[in-house]
XYZ file of C-alpha atoms in Angstrom:
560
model
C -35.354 -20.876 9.572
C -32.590 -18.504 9.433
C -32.763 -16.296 6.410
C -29.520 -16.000 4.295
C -27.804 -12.658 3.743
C -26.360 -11.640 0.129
C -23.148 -11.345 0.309
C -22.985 -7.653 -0.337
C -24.741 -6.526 2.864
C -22.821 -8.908 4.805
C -19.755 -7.229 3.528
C -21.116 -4.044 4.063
C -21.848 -4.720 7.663
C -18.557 -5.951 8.634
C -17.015 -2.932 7.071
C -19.690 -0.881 9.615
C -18.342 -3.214 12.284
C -15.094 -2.552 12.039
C -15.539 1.180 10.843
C -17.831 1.927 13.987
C -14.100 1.610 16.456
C -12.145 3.404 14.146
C -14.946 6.225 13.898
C -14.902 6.223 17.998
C -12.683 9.665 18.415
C -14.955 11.163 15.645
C -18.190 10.408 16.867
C -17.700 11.671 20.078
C -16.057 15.200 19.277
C -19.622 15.267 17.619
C -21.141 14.561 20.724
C -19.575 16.739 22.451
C -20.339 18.877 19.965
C -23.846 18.221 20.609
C -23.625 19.432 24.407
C -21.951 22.432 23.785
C -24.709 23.275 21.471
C -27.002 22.359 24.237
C -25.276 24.908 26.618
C -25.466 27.428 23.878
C -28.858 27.274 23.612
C -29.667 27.565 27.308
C -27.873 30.678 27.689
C -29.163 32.520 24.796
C -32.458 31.287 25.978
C -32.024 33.093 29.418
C -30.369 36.245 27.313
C -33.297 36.731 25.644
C -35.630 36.261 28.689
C -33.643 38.084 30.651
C -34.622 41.176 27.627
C -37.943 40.152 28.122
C -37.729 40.440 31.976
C -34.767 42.295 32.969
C -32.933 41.963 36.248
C -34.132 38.265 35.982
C -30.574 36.390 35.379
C -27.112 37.079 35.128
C -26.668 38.704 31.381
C -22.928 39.223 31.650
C -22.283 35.469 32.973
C -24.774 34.316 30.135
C -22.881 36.166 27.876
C -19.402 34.728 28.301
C -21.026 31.202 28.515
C -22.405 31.742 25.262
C -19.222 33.489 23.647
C -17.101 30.322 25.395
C -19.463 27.592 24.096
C -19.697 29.018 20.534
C -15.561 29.260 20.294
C -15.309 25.509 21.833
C -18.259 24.351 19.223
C -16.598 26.112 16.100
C -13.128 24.328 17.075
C -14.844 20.977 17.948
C -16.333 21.075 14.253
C -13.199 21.867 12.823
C -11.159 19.139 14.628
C -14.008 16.564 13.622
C -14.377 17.249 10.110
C -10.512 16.592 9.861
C -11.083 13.314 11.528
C -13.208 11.864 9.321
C -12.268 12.999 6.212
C -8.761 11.660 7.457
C -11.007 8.050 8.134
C -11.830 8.132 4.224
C -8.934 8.258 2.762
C -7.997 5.889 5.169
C -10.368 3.198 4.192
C -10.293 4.434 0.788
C -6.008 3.338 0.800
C -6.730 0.097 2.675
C -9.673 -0.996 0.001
C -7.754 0.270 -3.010
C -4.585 -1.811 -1.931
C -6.271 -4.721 -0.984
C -8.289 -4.412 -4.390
C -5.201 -4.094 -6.771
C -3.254 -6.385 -4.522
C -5.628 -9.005 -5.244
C -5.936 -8.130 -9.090
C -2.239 -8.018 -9.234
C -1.968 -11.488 -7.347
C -4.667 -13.108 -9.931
C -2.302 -11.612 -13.119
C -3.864 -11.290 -16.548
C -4.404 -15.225 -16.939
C -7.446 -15.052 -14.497
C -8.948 -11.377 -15.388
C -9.819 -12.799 -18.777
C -12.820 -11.501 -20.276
C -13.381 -8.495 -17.423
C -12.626 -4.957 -19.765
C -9.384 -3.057 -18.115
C -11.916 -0.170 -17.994
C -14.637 -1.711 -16.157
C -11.564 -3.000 -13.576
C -10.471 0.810 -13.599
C -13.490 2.059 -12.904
C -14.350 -0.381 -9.451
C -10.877 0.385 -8.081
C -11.072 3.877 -8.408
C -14.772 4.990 -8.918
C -16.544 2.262 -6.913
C -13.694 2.282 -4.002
C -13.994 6.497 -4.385
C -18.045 6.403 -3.029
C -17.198 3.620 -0.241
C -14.885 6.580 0.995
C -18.471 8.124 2.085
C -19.640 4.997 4.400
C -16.226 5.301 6.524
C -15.637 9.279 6.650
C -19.401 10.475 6.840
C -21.589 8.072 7.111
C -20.456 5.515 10.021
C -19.726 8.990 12.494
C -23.280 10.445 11.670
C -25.196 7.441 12.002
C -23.291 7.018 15.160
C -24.278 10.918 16.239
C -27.563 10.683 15.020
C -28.531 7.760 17.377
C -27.565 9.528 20.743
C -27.429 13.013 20.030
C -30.878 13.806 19.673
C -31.582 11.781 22.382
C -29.150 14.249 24.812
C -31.098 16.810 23.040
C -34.957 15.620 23.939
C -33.531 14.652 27.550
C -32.590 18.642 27.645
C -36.268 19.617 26.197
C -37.818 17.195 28.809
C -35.867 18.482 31.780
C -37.347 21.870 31.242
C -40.503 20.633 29.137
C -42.007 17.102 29.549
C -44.319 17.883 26.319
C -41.891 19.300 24.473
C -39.164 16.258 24.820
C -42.295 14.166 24.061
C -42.935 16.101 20.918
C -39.299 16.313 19.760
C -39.283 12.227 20.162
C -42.433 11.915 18.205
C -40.938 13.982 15.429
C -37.577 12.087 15.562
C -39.202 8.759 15.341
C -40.690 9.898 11.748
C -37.670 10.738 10.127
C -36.258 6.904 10.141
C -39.424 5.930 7.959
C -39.075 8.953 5.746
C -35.601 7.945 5.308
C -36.277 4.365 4.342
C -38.611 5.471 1.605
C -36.157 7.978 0.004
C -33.268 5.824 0.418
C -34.780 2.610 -1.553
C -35.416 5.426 -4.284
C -31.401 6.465 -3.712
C -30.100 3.017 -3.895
C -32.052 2.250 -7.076
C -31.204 5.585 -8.139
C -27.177 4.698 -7.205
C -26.809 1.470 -9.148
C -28.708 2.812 -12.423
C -26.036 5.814 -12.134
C -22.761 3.318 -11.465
C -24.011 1.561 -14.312
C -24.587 4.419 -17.000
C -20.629 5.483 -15.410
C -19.699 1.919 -16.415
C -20.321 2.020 -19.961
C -19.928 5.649 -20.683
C -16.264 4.405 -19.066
C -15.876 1.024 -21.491
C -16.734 2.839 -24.487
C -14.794 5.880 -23.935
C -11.430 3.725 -23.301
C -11.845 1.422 -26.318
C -12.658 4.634 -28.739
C -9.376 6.201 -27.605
C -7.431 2.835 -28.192
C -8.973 2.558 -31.728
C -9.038 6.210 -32.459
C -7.176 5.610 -35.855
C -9.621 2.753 -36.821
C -12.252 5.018 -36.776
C -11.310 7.828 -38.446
C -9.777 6.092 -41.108
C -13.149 4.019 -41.170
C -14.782 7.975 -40.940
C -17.021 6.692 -38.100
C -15.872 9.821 -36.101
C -19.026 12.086 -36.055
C -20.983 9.269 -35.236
C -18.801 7.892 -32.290
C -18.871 11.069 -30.971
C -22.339 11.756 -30.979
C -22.790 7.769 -29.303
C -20.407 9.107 -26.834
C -22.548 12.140 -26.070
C -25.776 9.980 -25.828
C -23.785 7.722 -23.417
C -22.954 10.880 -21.126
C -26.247 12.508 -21.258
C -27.324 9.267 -19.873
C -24.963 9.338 -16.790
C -26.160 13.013 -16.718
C -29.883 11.790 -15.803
C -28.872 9.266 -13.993
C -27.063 11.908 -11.371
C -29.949 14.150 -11.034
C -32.140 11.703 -10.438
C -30.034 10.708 -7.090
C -29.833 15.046 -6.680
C -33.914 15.102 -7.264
C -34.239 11.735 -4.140
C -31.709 13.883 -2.204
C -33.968 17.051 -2.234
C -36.903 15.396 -1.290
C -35.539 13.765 1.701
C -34.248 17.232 2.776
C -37.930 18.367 2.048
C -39.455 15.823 4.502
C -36.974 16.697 7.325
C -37.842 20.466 6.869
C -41.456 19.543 7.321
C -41.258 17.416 10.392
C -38.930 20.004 12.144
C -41.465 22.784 11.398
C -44.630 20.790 12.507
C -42.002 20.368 16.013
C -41.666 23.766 15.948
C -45.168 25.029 15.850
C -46.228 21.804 18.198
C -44.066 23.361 21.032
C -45.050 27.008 20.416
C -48.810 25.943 20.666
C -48.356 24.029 23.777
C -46.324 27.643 25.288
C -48.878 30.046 23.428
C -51.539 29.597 26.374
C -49.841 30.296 28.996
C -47.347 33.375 27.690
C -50.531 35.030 26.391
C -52.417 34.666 29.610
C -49.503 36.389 31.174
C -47.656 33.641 32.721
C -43.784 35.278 31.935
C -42.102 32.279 34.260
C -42.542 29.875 31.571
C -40.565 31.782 28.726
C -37.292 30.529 29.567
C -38.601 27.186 29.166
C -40.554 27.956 25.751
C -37.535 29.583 24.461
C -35.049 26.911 25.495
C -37.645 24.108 23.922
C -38.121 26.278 20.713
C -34.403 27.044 20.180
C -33.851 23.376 20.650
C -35.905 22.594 17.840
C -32.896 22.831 15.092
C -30.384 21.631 17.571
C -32.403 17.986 17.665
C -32.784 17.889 14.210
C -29.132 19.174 13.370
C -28.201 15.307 13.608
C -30.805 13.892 11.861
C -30.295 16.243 8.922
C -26.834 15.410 8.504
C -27.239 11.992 8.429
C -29.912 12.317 5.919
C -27.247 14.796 3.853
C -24.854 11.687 3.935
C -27.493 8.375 3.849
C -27.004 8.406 0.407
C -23.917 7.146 1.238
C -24.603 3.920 2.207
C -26.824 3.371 -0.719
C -24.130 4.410 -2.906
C -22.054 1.733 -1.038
C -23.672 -1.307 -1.318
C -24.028 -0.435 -5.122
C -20.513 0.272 -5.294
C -19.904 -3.071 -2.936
C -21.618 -5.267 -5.356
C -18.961 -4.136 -8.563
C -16.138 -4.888 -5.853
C -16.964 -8.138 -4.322
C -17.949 -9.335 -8.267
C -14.442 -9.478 -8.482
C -12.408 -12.169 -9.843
C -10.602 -13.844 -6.480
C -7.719 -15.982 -5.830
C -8.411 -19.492 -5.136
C -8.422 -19.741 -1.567
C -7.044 -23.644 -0.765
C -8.936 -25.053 2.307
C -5.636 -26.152 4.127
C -2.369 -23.767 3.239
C 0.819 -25.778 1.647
C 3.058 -27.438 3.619
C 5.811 -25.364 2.960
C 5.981 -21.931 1.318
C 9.460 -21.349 0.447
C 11.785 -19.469 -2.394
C 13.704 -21.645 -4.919
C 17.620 -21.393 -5.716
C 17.984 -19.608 -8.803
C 21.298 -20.712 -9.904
C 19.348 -23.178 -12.335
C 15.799 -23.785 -12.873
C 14.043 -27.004 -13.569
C 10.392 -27.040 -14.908
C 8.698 -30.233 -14.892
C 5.016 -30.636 -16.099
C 3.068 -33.936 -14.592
C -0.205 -34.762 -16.213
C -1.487 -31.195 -16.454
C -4.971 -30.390 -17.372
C -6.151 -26.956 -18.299
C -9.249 -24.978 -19.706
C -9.947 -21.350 -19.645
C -13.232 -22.251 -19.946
C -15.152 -25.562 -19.813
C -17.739 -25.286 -21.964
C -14.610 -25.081 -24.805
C -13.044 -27.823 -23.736
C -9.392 -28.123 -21.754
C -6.552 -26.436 -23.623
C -3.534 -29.106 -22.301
C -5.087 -32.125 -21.356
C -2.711 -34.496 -19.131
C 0.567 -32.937 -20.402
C 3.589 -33.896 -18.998
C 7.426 -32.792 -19.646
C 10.653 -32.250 -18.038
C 13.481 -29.310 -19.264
C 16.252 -29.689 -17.148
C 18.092 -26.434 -15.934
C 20.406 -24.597 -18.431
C 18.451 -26.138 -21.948
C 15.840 -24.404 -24.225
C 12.536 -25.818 -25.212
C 10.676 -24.851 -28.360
C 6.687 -24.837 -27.956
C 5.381 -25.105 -31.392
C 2.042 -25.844 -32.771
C -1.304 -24.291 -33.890
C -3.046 -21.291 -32.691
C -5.230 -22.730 -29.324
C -3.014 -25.950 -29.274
C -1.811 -24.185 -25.749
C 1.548 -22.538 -25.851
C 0.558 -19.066 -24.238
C -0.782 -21.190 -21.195
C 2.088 -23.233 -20.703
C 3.277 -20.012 -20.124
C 0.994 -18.398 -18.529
C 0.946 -21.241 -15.758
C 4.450 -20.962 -15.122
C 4.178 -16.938 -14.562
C 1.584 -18.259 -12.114
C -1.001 -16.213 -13.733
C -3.472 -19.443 -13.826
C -3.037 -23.388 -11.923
C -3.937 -26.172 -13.656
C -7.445 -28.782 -13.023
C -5.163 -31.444 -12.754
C -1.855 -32.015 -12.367
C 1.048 -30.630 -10.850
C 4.328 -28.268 -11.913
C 7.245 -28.244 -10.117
C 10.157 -25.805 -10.274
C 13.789 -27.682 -9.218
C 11.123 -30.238 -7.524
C 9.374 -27.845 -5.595
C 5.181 -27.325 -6.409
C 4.584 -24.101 -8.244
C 2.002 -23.390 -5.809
C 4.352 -23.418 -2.883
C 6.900 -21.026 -3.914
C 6.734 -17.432 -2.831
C 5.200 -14.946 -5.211
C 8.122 -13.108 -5.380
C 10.666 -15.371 -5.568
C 8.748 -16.866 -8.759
C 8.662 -13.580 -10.291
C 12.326 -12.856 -9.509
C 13.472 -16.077 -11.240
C 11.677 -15.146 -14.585
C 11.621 -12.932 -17.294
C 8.941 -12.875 -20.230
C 9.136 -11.219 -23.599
C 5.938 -11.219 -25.572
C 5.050 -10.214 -29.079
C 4.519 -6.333 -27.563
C 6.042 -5.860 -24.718
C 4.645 -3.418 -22.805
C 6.454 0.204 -21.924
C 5.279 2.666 -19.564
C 5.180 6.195 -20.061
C 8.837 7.501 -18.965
C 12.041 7.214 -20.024
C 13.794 4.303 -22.064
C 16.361 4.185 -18.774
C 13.284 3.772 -16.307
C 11.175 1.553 -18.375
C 15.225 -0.578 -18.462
C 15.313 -0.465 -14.848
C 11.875 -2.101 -14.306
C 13.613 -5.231 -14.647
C 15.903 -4.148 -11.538
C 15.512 -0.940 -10.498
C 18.858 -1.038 -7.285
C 20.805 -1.956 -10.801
C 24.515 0.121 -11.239
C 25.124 2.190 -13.730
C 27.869 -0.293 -15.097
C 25.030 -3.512 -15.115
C 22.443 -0.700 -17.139
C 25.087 -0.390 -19.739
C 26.020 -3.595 -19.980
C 22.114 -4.667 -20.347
C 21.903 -1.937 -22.868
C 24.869 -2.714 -25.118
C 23.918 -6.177 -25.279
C 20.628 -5.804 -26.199
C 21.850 -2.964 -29.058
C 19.065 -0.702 -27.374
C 22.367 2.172 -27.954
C 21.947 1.211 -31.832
C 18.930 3.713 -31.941
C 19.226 5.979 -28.207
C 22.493 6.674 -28.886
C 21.056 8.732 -31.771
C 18.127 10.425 -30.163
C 18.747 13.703 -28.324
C 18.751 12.837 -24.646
C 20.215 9.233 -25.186
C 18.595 6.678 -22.888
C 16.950 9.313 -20.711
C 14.671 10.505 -23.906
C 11.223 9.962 -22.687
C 8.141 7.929 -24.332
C 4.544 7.431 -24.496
C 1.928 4.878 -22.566
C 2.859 1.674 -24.508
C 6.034 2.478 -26.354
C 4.370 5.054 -28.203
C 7.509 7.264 -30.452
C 9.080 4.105 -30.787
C 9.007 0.764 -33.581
C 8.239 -2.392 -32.895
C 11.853 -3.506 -33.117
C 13.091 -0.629 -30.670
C 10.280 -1.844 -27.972
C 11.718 -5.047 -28.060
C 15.111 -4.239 -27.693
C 13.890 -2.752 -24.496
C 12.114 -5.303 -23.396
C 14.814 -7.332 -24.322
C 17.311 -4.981 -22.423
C 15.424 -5.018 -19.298
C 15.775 -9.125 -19.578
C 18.918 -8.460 -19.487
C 19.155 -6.389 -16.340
C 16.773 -8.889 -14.468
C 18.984 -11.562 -15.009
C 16.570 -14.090 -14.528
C 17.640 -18.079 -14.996
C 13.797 -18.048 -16.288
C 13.297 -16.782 -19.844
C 9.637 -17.290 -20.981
C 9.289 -16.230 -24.764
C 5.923 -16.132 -26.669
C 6.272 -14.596 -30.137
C 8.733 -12.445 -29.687
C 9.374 -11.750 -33.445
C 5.686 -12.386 -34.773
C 5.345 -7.837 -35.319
C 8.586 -7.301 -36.707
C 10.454 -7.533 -40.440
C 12.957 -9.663 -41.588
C 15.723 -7.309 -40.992
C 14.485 -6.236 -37.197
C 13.736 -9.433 -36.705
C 17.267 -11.423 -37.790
C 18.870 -8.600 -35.320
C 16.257 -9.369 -32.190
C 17.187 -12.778 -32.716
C 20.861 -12.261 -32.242
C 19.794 -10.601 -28.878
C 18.140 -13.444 -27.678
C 20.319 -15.949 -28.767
C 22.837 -14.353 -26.049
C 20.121 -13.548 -23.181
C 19.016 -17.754 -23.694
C 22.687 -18.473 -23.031
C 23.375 -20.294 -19.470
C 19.298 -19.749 -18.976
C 16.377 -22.373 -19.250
C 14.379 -21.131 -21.766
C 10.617 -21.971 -22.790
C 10.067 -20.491 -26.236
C 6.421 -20.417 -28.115
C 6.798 -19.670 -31.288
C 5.649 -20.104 -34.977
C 8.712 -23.603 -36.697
C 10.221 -21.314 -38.571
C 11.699 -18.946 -35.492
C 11.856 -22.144 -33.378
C 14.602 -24.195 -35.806
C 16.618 -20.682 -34.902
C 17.077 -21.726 -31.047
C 19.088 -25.594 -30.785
C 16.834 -27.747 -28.041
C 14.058 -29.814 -27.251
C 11.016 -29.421 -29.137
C 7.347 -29.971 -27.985
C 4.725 -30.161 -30.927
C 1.553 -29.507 -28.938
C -0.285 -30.046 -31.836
C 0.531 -33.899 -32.336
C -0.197 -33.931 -28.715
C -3.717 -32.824 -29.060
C -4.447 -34.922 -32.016
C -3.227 -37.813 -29.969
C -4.667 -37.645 -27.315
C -1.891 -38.887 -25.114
C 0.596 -37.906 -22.532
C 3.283 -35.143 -24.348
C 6.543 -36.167 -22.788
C 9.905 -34.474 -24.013
């Protein structure tokens, strides 16, 4: 019976698999390495028997061998470092893209639940240490398999005993190895976890900081934050403390080689035998050269420990539904109008809660606004948050001017729509850039235009550097009723037919909020708009109307 592999070492080995061709030029400028060390060796070996005996070789052509060998070796170390350190960033780019790709595909709707810093930490921290496996590990395991084997062949052609010995040794380290690297791996994932939380609870002190000062819970956060690092702090030496011993063990097996081979030359060199010196000092000054391999891929085994820790945080990652035949058709959608029709859709976030729309069904033709209202959990966020295609429904289907959500191009889905929430979300930058989001190849005339209907010049216009005055991670410098405007603004610029609004007055005052309204009274115009909001905003906006709590307490088919 065929025993199953977890998932993580199966991804780990096809990651080796593929790794192992791309590592090609790197492990063999470290084999080649390897025999230019071996040539090294053999003519200081003959130097220094030649001092022992002189007149017995050529010392000048030695010489320049050695001098040659040591140049080519120094440049052939240089060139390979570069190589792989160039194959880790390179695997390091193609996991982080493919990571945040996939998290950017899935959208908030399916990352539910999973803290932003926990996400931060396995695309940068848990992608950072499976840099290791490509750039160091995957070329030394490679050199450590053959080049101590070129270097025992060497032994045995002058020495038959001392290859055998140098063999003997080299088939030790392997199970030394294997009992530091369980220790390294355990080690590894008690380490990534103590990062983890000292991560989590770092980010969610800095986003409450106000909270807890005013709450005067500041001391004692800080000293939980302290305990938290000087946890990740033991965890880390306690991979260091695994590390030294395996460097111990390798010292000890290349020093019982060493003395092995100088007791099997002793006999002879001290019963006068002087022809067998080149051949005790070749084997002897071989010694390091075999074990040069072995010890770096003991430096770096740690690596692949590290890696299938680190593995495990990436491939627990939330993944798109992969659909066992593709769609017929994948194709964009005409954007002069947009159509949304909803046919018996089902939804939960979560099962055990129940479904959230439960056979819902609706048609908004292109050009006319619908008004979601209801209780909080009745399901107007996911209506929206299906048509962003941030989550697909159990059951069901939505189609967008008659074509299946699911069908329709990324892309061309996001290009068609625009979303204002309750906080819109601004980047660090300037109020022109975070404008531009919504179309950054916009003119200078269509910014303008976008900014003078949204009144966003009703404030900039006053601030020093206009619309190129620069803000803080979230909108920070700015109110509540200036972030919209933005948001709004950028809307604007996008010019999408597809206006999704949840909330977009629920944070603001009477007064901030009568003059948002105004602005989105003109961005709904000539747009299909889908607005979730609390009655009293929603009697603002003339169009259909779709109680979702009657539907629920129904328990029937919502048609409008």
């Amino acid at each position: 019976m065929a025993r199953s592999v977890s998932p993580t070492k199966s991804w780990i080995r096809q990651e080796i698999r593929g790794g192992r061709r791309r590592a090609a030029p790197a492990t063999g400028l470290g084999l080649l390495g390897v025999l230019l060390a071996i040539g090294q060796i053999y003519c200081a070996s003959r130097l220094l028997a030649a001092a022992l005996r002189p007149g017995s070789a050529p010392v000048e052509l030695l010489a320049i061998g050695f001098a040659i060998a040591a140049v080519l070796r120094a440049g052939l170390i240089v060139v390979q470092e570069r190589e792989a350190a160039r194959l880790g960033i390179a695997a390091r780019r193609r996991l982080r893209s493919a990571t945040l790709g996939g998290l950017m595909t899935l959208g908030p709707g399916l990352l539910r639940g999973r803290h932003s810093a926990e996400l931060a930490a396995v695309v940068v921290d848990r992608i950072e240490a499976l840099g290791g496996l490509h750039g160091r590990w995957i070329p030394a395991s490679g050199i450590a398999l053959v080049g101590p084997l070129m270097v025992a062949a060497a032994a045995a052609i002058a020495d038959w005993r001392s290859g055998l010995i140098l063999l003997i040794a080299g088939l030790l380290v392997p199970v030394s190895m294997a009992v530091t690297g369980i220790g390294t791996g355990m080690a590894a994932r008690r380490q990534f976890t103590a990062m983890r939380r000292l991560q989590t609870r770092f980010l969610d002190r800095v986003r409450g900081i106000g909270t807890i000062v005013l709450a005067g819970r500041a001391e004692a956060e800080a000293e939980a934050l302290g305990g938290t690092a000087d946890e990740l702090r033991r965890r880390t030496l306690r991979i260091l403390r695994v590390a030294f011993l395996n460097a111990t063990v390798m010292d000890l097996l290349a020093a019982a080689a060493l003395v092995a081979i100088a007791i099997r030359f002793a006999g002879p060199l001290l019963a006068g035998h002087w022809a067998s010196a080149p051949a005790a000092l070749f084997s002897l000054l071989l010694v390091p050269e075999f074990f040069a391999p072995l010890r770096a891929f003991s430096a770096v085994y740690q690596d692949r420990m590290t890696a299938e820790t680190a593995a495990e945080d990436l491939i627990e990652l939330p993944r798109a539904e992969v659909h066992a035949a593709p769609p017929p058709a994948i194709r964009t959608v005409p954007a002069q109008g947009v159509t949304i029709v909803f046919e018996g859709v089902s939804f939960a976030w979560d099962t055990l809660r129940g479904t959230v729309l439960d056979r819902l069904s609706f048609r908004l033709p292109a050009g006319e606004t619908m008004m979601l209202v209801g209780p909080s959990g009745s399901g107007k966020s996911t209506i929206l948050e299906l048509l962003l295609g941030f989550a697909h429904p159990q059951a069901g289907r939505i189609t967008v001017n008659g074509a299946p959500i699911e069908t329709i191009v990324p892309a061309a889905l996001a290009r068609m729509t625009a979303m204002i929430g309750q906080r819109p979300f601004l980047f660090a930058g300037s109020i022109e850039e975070n404008i531009r989001l919504g179309r950054p190849e916009a003119s200078e005339a269509e910014l303008r235009e976008a900014v003078r209907l949204a009144r966003v010049a009703d404030f900039a216009d006053a601030l020093p550097l206009g619309l190129a005055t620069p803000i803080g991670d979230g909108g920070y410098g700015l109110s509540g009723g200036q972030a919209q405007r933005i948001a709004i603004a950028r809307a604007f610029l996008k010019d999408a037919k597809l206006l999704l609004l949840d909330e977009p007055t629920a944070q603001l005052d009477p007064a901030t909020e009568r003059d948002v309204l105004d602005s989105l009274k003109r961005l709904a115009i000539g747009r299909t708009v889908i607005l979730a909001s609390h009655a009293a905003f929603a009697h603002e906006f003339t169009g259909r109307k779709l109680d979702l709590g009657a539907v629920r307490t129904a328990g029937l088919e919502g048609v409008a």
